[in-house]
PDB file of C-alpha atoms in Angstrom:
ATOM      1  CA  UNK A   1      -7.358   7.968  21.554  1.00  0.00           C
ATOM      2  CA  UNK A   2     -11.243   7.039  21.000  1.00  0.00           C
ATOM      3  CA  UNK A   3     -11.497   4.687  17.644  1.00  0.00           C
ATOM      4  CA  UNK A   4     -13.255   5.044  14.025  1.00  0.00           C
ATOM      5  CA  UNK A   5     -17.197   5.716  14.628  1.00  0.00           C
ATOM      6  CA  UNK A   6     -19.502   4.959  12.164  1.00  0.00           C
ATOM      7  CA  UNK A   7     -23.450   4.866  11.768  1.00  0.00           C
ATOM      8  CA  UNK A   8     -25.785   4.273  11.995  1.00  0.00           C
ATOM      9  CA  UNK A   9     -25.296   0.355  13.460  1.00  0.00           C
ATOM     10  CA  UNK A  10     -27.809  -0.956  11.230  1.00  0.00           C
ATOM     11  CA  UNK A  11     -30.092  -0.658   8.792  1.00  0.00           C
ATOM     12  CA  UNK A  12     -33.463  -1.023   6.847  1.00  0.00           C
ATOM     13  CA  UNK A  13     -33.695   0.152   3.617  1.00  0.00           C
ATOM     14  CA  UNK A  14     -35.798  -1.143   0.954  1.00  0.00           C
ATOM     15  CA  UNK A  15     -35.451  -1.894  -2.929  1.00  0.00           C
ATOM     16  CA  UNK A  16     -34.910   2.143  -5.174  1.00  0.00           C
ATOM     17  CA  UNK A  17     -34.372   3.497  -1.940  1.00  0.00           C
ATOM     18  CA  UNK A  18     -31.404   5.836  -1.211  1.00  0.00           C
ATOM     19  CA  UNK A  19     -28.697   4.984   2.186  1.00  0.00           C
ATOM     20  CA  UNK A  20     -25.875   7.766   3.487  1.00  0.00           C
ATOM     21  CA  UNK A  21     -23.460   5.871   6.027  1.00  0.00           C
ATOM     22  CA  UNK A  22     -21.183   7.977   8.057  1.00  0.00           C
ATOM     23  CA  UNK A  23     -17.577   7.267   9.259  1.00  0.00           C
ATOM     24  CA  UNK A  24     -15.426   9.509  11.403  1.00  0.00           C
ATOM     25  CA  UNK A  25     -11.597   8.880  11.515  1.00  0.00           C
ATOM     26  CA  UNK A  26      -9.524   8.241  14.070  1.00  0.00           C
ATOM     27  CA  UNK A  27      -8.206  11.963  14.925  1.00  0.00           C
ATOM     28  CA  UNK A  28      -5.580  13.404  13.707  1.00  0.00           C
ATOM     29  CA  UNK A  29      -6.107  10.458  11.001  1.00  0.00           C
ATOM     30  CA  UNK A  30      -6.760  11.823   7.384  1.00  0.00           C
ATOM     31  CA  UNK A  31      -7.510   9.129   5.197  1.00  0.00           C
ATOM     32  CA  UNK A  32     -10.739   7.032   5.236  1.00  0.00           C
ATOM     33  CA  UNK A  33     -11.239   3.455   2.751  1.00  0.00           C
ATOM     34  CA  UNK A  34     -14.117   2.223   2.389  1.00  0.00           C
ATOM     35  CA  UNK A  35     -14.705  -1.546   2.168  1.00  0.00           C
ATOM     36  CA  UNK A  36     -17.863  -3.583   2.143  1.00  0.00           C
ATOM     37  CA  UNK A  37     -17.635  -7.102   2.979  1.00  0.00           C
ATOM     38  CA  UNK A  38     -20.813  -9.960   1.983  1.00  0.00           C
ATOM     39  CA  UNK A  39     -20.763 -13.543   2.948  1.00  0.00           C
ATOM     40  CA  UNK A  40     -19.939 -14.690  -1.193  1.00  0.00           C
ATOM     41  CA  UNK A  41     -17.522 -11.793  -2.082  1.00  0.00           C
ATOM     42  CA  UNK A  42     -15.334 -11.211   1.131  1.00  0.00           C
ATOM     43  CA  UNK A  43     -14.208  -7.307   2.240  1.00  0.00           C
ATOM     44  CA  UNK A  44     -14.035  -5.560  -0.875  1.00  0.00           C
ATOM     45  CA  UNK A  45     -12.506  -2.518  -1.613  1.00  0.00           C
ATOM     46  CA  UNK A  46     -14.691   0.976  -2.365  1.00  0.00           C
ATOM     47  CA  UNK A  47     -13.046   4.016  -2.293  1.00  0.00           C
ATOM     48  CA  UNK A  48     -10.465   5.496  -0.288  1.00  0.00           C
ATOM     49  CA  UNK A  49     -10.373   9.900  -0.133  1.00  0.00           C
ATOM     50  CA  UNK A  50      -7.167  11.572   1.381  1.00  0.00           C
ATOM     51  CA  UNK A  51      -7.493  15.395   2.279  1.00  0.00           C
ATOM     52  CA  UNK A  52     -10.592  15.278   0.602  1.00  0.00           C
ATOM     53  CA  UNK A  53      -9.700  14.132  -2.461  1.00  0.00           C
ATOM     54  CA  UNK A  54     -11.213  10.591  -3.974  1.00  0.00           C
ATOM     55  CA  UNK A  55      -7.530   8.385  -4.655  1.00  0.00           C
ATOM     56  CA  UNK A  56      -8.837   5.355  -4.912  1.00  0.00           C
ATOM     57  CA  UNK A  57     -11.695   3.740  -6.466  1.00  0.00           C
ATOM     58  CA  UNK A  58     -12.646  -0.010  -6.218  1.00  0.00           C
ATOM     59  CA  UNK A  59     -14.355  -2.100  -9.421  1.00  0.00           C
ATOM     60  CA  UNK A  60     -18.489  -1.090  -7.875  1.00  0.00           C
ATOM     61  CA  UNK A  61     -21.223   1.271 -10.454  1.00  0.00           C
ATOM     62  CA  UNK A  62     -21.868   4.221  -9.681  1.00  0.00           C
ATOM     63  CA  UNK A  63     -24.419   3.522  -7.580  1.00  0.00           C
ATOM     64  CA  UNK A  64     -21.535   3.951  -5.280  1.00  0.00           C
ATOM     65  CA  UNK A  65     -20.226   7.734  -4.074  1.00  0.00           C
ATOM     66  CA  UNK A  66     -18.832   9.721  -1.262  1.00  0.00           C
ATOM     67  CA  UNK A  67     -17.343  11.903   0.044  1.00  0.00           C
ATOM     68  CA  UNK A  68     -14.272  13.521   2.556  1.00  0.00           C
ATOM     69  CA  UNK A  69     -15.052  16.627   4.711  1.00  0.00           C
ATOM     70  CA  UNK A  70     -12.057  19.677   6.159  1.00  0.00           C
ATOM     71  CA  UNK A  71     -12.488  17.318   9.365  1.00  0.00           C
ATOM     72  CA  UNK A  72     -11.895  14.176   7.249  1.00  0.00           C
ATOM     73  CA  UNK A  73     -15.222  12.959   8.558  1.00  0.00           C
ATOM     74  CA  UNK A  74     -16.743  10.551   5.141  1.00  0.00           C
ATOM     75  CA  UNK A  75     -19.884  10.102   4.297  1.00  0.00           C
ATOM     76  CA  UNK A  76     -20.887   7.709   1.863  1.00  0.00           C
ATOM     77  CA  UNK A  77     -23.883   6.881  -0.308  1.00  0.00           C
ATOM     78  CA  UNK A  78     -25.786   4.385  -1.880  1.00  0.00           C
ATOM     79  CA  UNK A  79     -28.383   5.136  -4.549  1.00  0.00           C
ATOM     80  CA  UNK A  80     -31.189   2.911  -5.759  1.00  0.00           C
ATOM     81  CA  UNK A  81     -31.047  -0.021  -4.008  1.00  0.00           C
ATOM     82  CA  UNK A  82     -30.969  -3.547  -4.253  1.00  0.00           C
ATOM     83  CA  UNK A  83     -31.497  -6.590  -2.590  1.00  0.00           C
ATOM     84  CA  UNK A  84     -27.394  -7.473  -3.345  1.00  0.00           C
ATOM     85  CA  UNK A  85     -26.434  -3.578  -1.565  1.00  0.00           C
ATOM     86  CA  UNK A  86     -26.699  -5.912   1.073  1.00  0.00           C
ATOM     87  CA  UNK A  87     -23.813  -5.681   3.276  1.00  0.00           C
ATOM     88  CA  UNK A  88     -21.369  -4.568   6.409  1.00  0.00           C
ATOM     89  CA  UNK A  89     -19.812  -1.585   5.705  1.00  0.00           C
ATOM     90  CA  UNK A  90     -16.951  -0.697   7.006  1.00  0.00           C
ATOM     91  CA  UNK A  91     -15.090   2.301   7.786  1.00  0.00           C
ATOM     92  CA  UNK A  92     -10.483   2.701   8.069  1.00  0.00           C
ATOM     93  CA  UNK A  93      -9.131   5.322   8.904  1.00  0.00           C
ATOM     94  CA  UNK A  94      -4.919   5.467   8.746  1.00  0.00           C
ATOM     95  CA  UNK A  95      -2.577   7.392   9.851  1.00  0.00           C
ATOM     96  CA  UNK A  96      -0.474   7.887   6.372  1.00  0.00           C
ATOM     97  CA  UNK A  97      -1.299   8.684   3.266  1.00  0.00           C
ATOM     98  CA  UNK A  98      -0.720   5.525   1.758  1.00  0.00           C
ATOM     99  CA  UNK A  99       0.996   1.903   2.611  1.00  0.00           C
ATOM    100  CA  UNK A 100      -0.303   2.443   5.993  1.00  0.00           C
ATOM    101  CA  UNK A 101      -1.813   0.713   8.721  1.00  0.00           C
ATOM    102  CA  UNK A 102      -5.846   0.284   8.350  1.00  0.00           C
ATOM    103  CA  UNK A 103      -7.707   0.718  11.612  1.00  0.00           C
ATOM    104  CA  UNK A 104     -11.339  -0.347  11.144  1.00  0.00           C
ATOM    105  CA  UNK A 105     -14.696   0.712  12.995  1.00  0.00           C
ATOM    106  CA  UNK A 106     -17.642  -1.313  13.482  1.00  0.00           C
ATOM    107  CA  UNK A 107     -18.732  -0.906  10.612  1.00  0.00           C
ATOM    108  CA  UNK A 108     -22.897  -0.523   9.183  1.00  0.00           C
ATOM    109  CA  UNK A 109     -24.919  -2.933   8.750  1.00  0.00           C
ATOM    110  CA  UNK A 110     -27.080  -2.682   5.367  1.00  0.00           C
ATOM    111  CA  UNK A 111     -30.218  -4.674   5.268  1.00  0.00           C
ATOM    112  CA  UNK A 112     -31.576  -4.527   1.409  1.00  0.00           C
ATOM    113  CA  UNK A 113     -35.879  -5.542   1.125  1.00  0.00           C
TER     114      UNK A 113
ATOM    115  CA  UNK B   1      -7.405 -15.156 -10.076  1.00  0.00           C
ATOM    116  CA  UNK B   2      -7.741 -13.642  -6.694  1.00  0.00           C
ATOM    117  CA  UNK B   3      -5.102 -10.916  -5.686  1.00  0.00           C
ATOM    118  CA  UNK B   4      -5.028 -12.839  -2.231  1.00  0.00           C
ATOM    119  CA  UNK B   5      -5.768 -16.400  -1.863  1.00  0.00           C
ATOM    120  CA  UNK B   6      -6.354 -17.974   1.709  1.00  0.00           C
ATOM    121  CA  UNK B   7      -7.073 -21.333   2.387  1.00  0.00           C
ATOM    122  CA  UNK B   8     -10.573 -20.777   4.515  1.00  0.00           C
ATOM    123  CA  UNK B   9     -10.811 -23.787   6.648  1.00  0.00           C
ATOM    124  CA  UNK B  10     -12.107 -24.312   9.319  1.00  0.00           C
ATOM    125  CA  UNK B  11      -8.751 -25.194  10.487  1.00  0.00           C
ATOM    126  CA  UNK B  12      -9.311 -26.840  14.170  1.00  0.00           C
ATOM    127  CA  UNK B  13      -6.177 -27.355  16.464  1.00  0.00           C
ATOM    128  CA  UNK B  14      -6.411 -27.695  20.155  1.00  0.00           C
ATOM    129  CA  UNK B  15      -5.504 -26.210  22.566  1.00  0.00           C
ATOM    130  CA  UNK B  16      -1.672 -25.331  23.273  1.00  0.00           C
ATOM    131  CA  UNK B  17      -0.987 -25.748  19.729  1.00  0.00           C
ATOM    132  CA  UNK B  18       0.435 -23.912  17.380  1.00  0.00           C
ATOM    133  CA  UNK B  19      -1.924 -22.845  14.271  1.00  0.00           C
ATOM    134  CA  UNK B  20      -0.352 -21.642  11.405  1.00  0.00           C
ATOM    135  CA  UNK B  21      -2.305 -19.886   8.282  1.00  0.00           C
ATOM    136  CA  UNK B  22      -1.148 -19.136   5.456  1.00  0.00           C
ATOM    137  CA  UNK B  23      -1.260 -16.817   2.567  1.00  0.00           C
ATOM    138  CA  UNK B  24       0.032 -16.367  -1.249  1.00  0.00           C
ATOM    139  CA  UNK B  25      -0.377 -12.709  -3.369  1.00  0.00           C
ATOM    140  CA  UNK B  26      -0.546 -12.330  -6.684  1.00  0.00           C
ATOM    141  CA  UNK B  27       0.998  -8.552  -7.545  1.00  0.00           C
ATOM    142  CA  UNK B  28       4.789  -9.343  -7.211  1.00  0.00           C
ATOM    143  CA  UNK B  29       5.469  -5.356  -6.139  1.00  0.00           C
ATOM    144  CA  UNK B  30       2.760  -5.186  -2.926  1.00  0.00           C
ATOM    145  CA  UNK B  31       4.656  -3.644  -0.451  1.00  0.00           C
ATOM    146  CA  UNK B  32       3.059  -4.090   2.456  1.00  0.00           C
ATOM    147  CA  UNK B  33       1.120  -6.424   4.485  1.00  0.00           C
ATOM    148  CA  UNK B  34      -0.916  -7.277   7.502  1.00  0.00           C
ATOM    149  CA  UNK B  35      -3.558  -9.587   9.419  1.00  0.00           C
ATOM    150  CA  UNK B  36      -6.804  -9.411  10.797  1.00  0.00           C
ATOM    151  CA  UNK B  37      -8.967 -10.856  13.252  1.00  0.00           C
ATOM    152  CA  UNK B  38     -12.324 -11.297  13.267  1.00  0.00           C
ATOM    153  CA  UNK B  39     -14.884 -12.313  15.163  1.00  0.00           C
ATOM    154  CA  UNK B  40     -18.222 -13.625  14.277  1.00  0.00           C
ATOM    155  CA  UNK B  41     -20.643 -10.227  13.626  1.00  0.00           C
ATOM    156  CA  UNK B  42     -17.246  -7.784  14.062  1.00  0.00           C
ATOM    157  CA  UNK B  43     -15.256  -5.959  11.919  1.00  0.00           C
ATOM    158  CA  UNK B  44     -11.249  -6.558  11.243  1.00  0.00           C
ATOM    159  CA  UNK B  45      -8.804  -5.786  14.412  1.00  0.00           C
ATOM    160  CA  UNK B  46      -5.897  -5.998  13.231  1.00  0.00           C
ATOM    161  CA  UNK B  47      -3.328  -8.227  14.704  1.00  0.00           C
ATOM    162  CA  UNK B  48       0.008  -7.678  13.000  1.00  0.00           C
ATOM    163  CA  UNK B  49       1.538  -5.675   9.882  1.00  0.00           C
ATOM    164  CA  UNK B  50       4.657  -6.945   8.471  1.00  0.00           C
ATOM    165  CA  UNK B  51       6.841  -5.040   5.101  1.00  0.00           C
ATOM    166  CA  UNK B  52      10.439  -6.902   4.761  1.00  0.00           C
ATOM    167  CA  UNK B  53      11.231 -10.225   4.153  1.00  0.00           C
ATOM    168  CA  UNK B  54      11.783 -12.572   7.473  1.00  0.00           C
ATOM    169  CA  UNK B  55      10.264 -12.660  10.532  1.00  0.00           C
ATOM    170  CA  UNK B  56       8.415 -10.511  12.949  1.00  0.00           C
ATOM    171  CA  UNK B  57       7.530 -11.700  16.411  1.00  0.00           C
ATOM    172  CA  UNK B  58       4.881 -10.063  18.370  1.00  0.00           C
ATOM    173  CA  UNK B  59       3.536 -11.653  21.968  1.00  0.00           C
ATOM    174  CA  UNK B  60       1.866 -15.183  20.664  1.00  0.00           C
ATOM    175  CA  UNK B  61       1.971 -13.916  17.256  1.00  0.00           C
ATOM    176  CA  UNK B  62       4.626 -14.062  14.616  1.00  0.00           C
ATOM    177  CA  UNK B  63       4.100 -13.080  10.675  1.00  0.00           C
ATOM    178  CA  UNK B  64       6.251 -14.253   8.050  1.00  0.00           C
ATOM    179  CA  UNK B  65       6.946 -12.526   4.343  1.00  0.00           C
ATOM    180  CA  UNK B  66       8.982 -14.180   1.357  1.00  0.00           C
ATOM    181  CA  UNK B  67       8.434 -11.884  -0.830  1.00  0.00           C
ATOM    182  CA  UNK B  68      10.121 -14.158  -3.942  1.00  0.00           C
ATOM    183  CA  UNK B  69       7.984 -17.003  -3.409  1.00  0.00           C
ATOM    184  CA  UNK B  70       4.815 -14.134  -2.925  1.00  0.00           C
ATOM    185  CA  UNK B  71       3.406 -15.864   0.714  1.00  0.00           C
ATOM    186  CA  UNK B  72       3.168 -14.081   3.677  1.00  0.00           C
ATOM    187  CA  UNK B  73       1.670 -16.821   6.905  1.00  0.00           C
ATOM    188  CA  UNK B  74       0.745 -16.141  10.648  1.00  0.00           C
ATOM    189  CA  UNK B  75       2.004 -18.403  13.102  1.00  0.00           C
ATOM    190  CA  UNK B  76      -0.184 -18.760  16.636  1.00  0.00           C
ATOM    191  CA  UNK B  77       1.716 -20.459  19.810  1.00  0.00           C
ATOM    192  CA  UNK B  78      -0.305 -21.190  22.505  1.00  0.00           C
ATOM    193  CA  UNK B  79      -3.190 -21.052  20.879  1.00  0.00           C
ATOM    194  CA  UNK B  80      -5.996 -20.133  22.960  1.00  0.00           C
ATOM    195  CA  UNK B  81     -10.002 -20.715  22.686  1.00  0.00           C
ATOM    196  CA  UNK B  82      -9.879 -16.912  22.104  1.00  0.00           C
ATOM    197  CA  UNK B  83      -7.795 -17.130  19.250  1.00  0.00           C
ATOM    198  CA  UNK B  84     -11.359 -18.841  17.764  1.00  0.00           C
ATOM    199  CA  UNK B  85     -11.573 -16.511  14.919  1.00  0.00           C
ATOM    200  CA  UNK B  86     -11.817 -15.920  11.111  1.00  0.00           C
ATOM    201  CA  UNK B  87      -7.876 -14.263  10.353  1.00  0.00           C
ATOM    202  CA  UNK B  88      -8.213 -12.248   7.159  1.00  0.00           C
ATOM    203  CA  UNK B  89      -5.078 -11.623   5.132  1.00  0.00           C
ATOM    204  CA  UNK B  90      -4.467  -8.244   3.839  1.00  0.00           C
ATOM    205  CA  UNK B  91      -2.112  -6.806   1.336  1.00  0.00           C
ATOM    206  CA  UNK B  92      -1.556  -3.701  -0.263  1.00  0.00           C
ATOM    207  CA  UNK B  93       0.093  -3.542  -3.416  1.00  0.00           C
ATOM    208  CA  UNK B  94       1.396  -0.025  -3.639  1.00  0.00           C
ATOM    209  CA  UNK B  95       1.593   3.199  -1.987  1.00  0.00           C
ATOM    210  CA  UNK B  96      -2.673   4.345  -1.781  1.00  0.00           C
ATOM    211  CA  UNK B  97      -4.310   3.256   0.622  1.00  0.00           C
ATOM    212  CA  UNK B  98      -6.144   0.175  -0.887  1.00  0.00           C
ATOM    213  CA  UNK B  99      -6.168  -2.613   0.490  1.00  0.00           C
ATOM    214  CA  UNK B 100      -6.969  -6.519  -1.783  1.00  0.00           C
ATOM    215  CA  UNK B 101      -8.183  -9.182   1.052  1.00  0.00           C
ATOM    216  CA  UNK B 102      -8.245 -12.413   0.762  1.00  0.00           C
ATOM    217  CA  UNK B 103     -11.700 -14.260   1.904  1.00  0.00           C
ATOM    218  CA  UNK B 104     -10.068 -15.624   5.125  1.00  0.00           C
ATOM    219  CA  UNK B 105      -9.508 -18.248   7.556  1.00  0.00           C
ATOM    220  CA  UNK B 106     -11.690 -20.020  10.229  1.00  0.00           C
ATOM    221  CA  UNK B 107      -9.792 -20.965  13.106  1.00  0.00           C
ATOM    222  CA  UNK B 108     -11.185 -23.157  15.345  1.00  0.00           C
ATOM    223  CA  UNK B 109      -8.810 -23.974  18.929  1.00  0.00           C
ATOM    224  CA  UNK B 110     -10.647 -26.374  21.027  1.00  0.00           C
ATOM    225  CA  UNK B 111     -10.257 -26.388  24.337  1.00  0.00           C
TER     226      UNK B 111
END
């Protein structure tokens, strides 16, 4: 099976812009979670979708949003970018609805100038 | 208090030795626990999952879980230079796919 794919792999944006990142889970996986990884804060949970419904949201401002489509693909959007949003954004998919193993994609590295 | 605590290291061991990585968590009700390996510039890669108290072995890796002490560990036997990476402990506190990660322990295996 193909793994989790994320596009784009690299992005450079300027403050105030918005960005949309995409994630395609492993075939058959209906759960998609998003994480932000920075050197200072480590891996932090953003949100999780299962069957097009957001079930959990981490402690991030409303500028961070996401959605999931009927084919389980997911997108996350960050509006009004700030310098502190520079990070590696990781998507993970899981074959179960909960408490299961998560498999990570390669990530999207976002640099905000 | 962070939900998941790990010693950031670096932990240096000679090739062939046993590397011992430790993790503590704060949510006593947590039910599932995972170890991921992350090479520099790459995404986390699953090594092991453990759900019950005791030991779970997979090749050179052994995960140990003690829920009473809220403690998870990973032992790597016969450490190889290719094991040099950051090891992340992840805890799922409930029945949703929301992991809390430790800050990771950097392991250096010296030839």
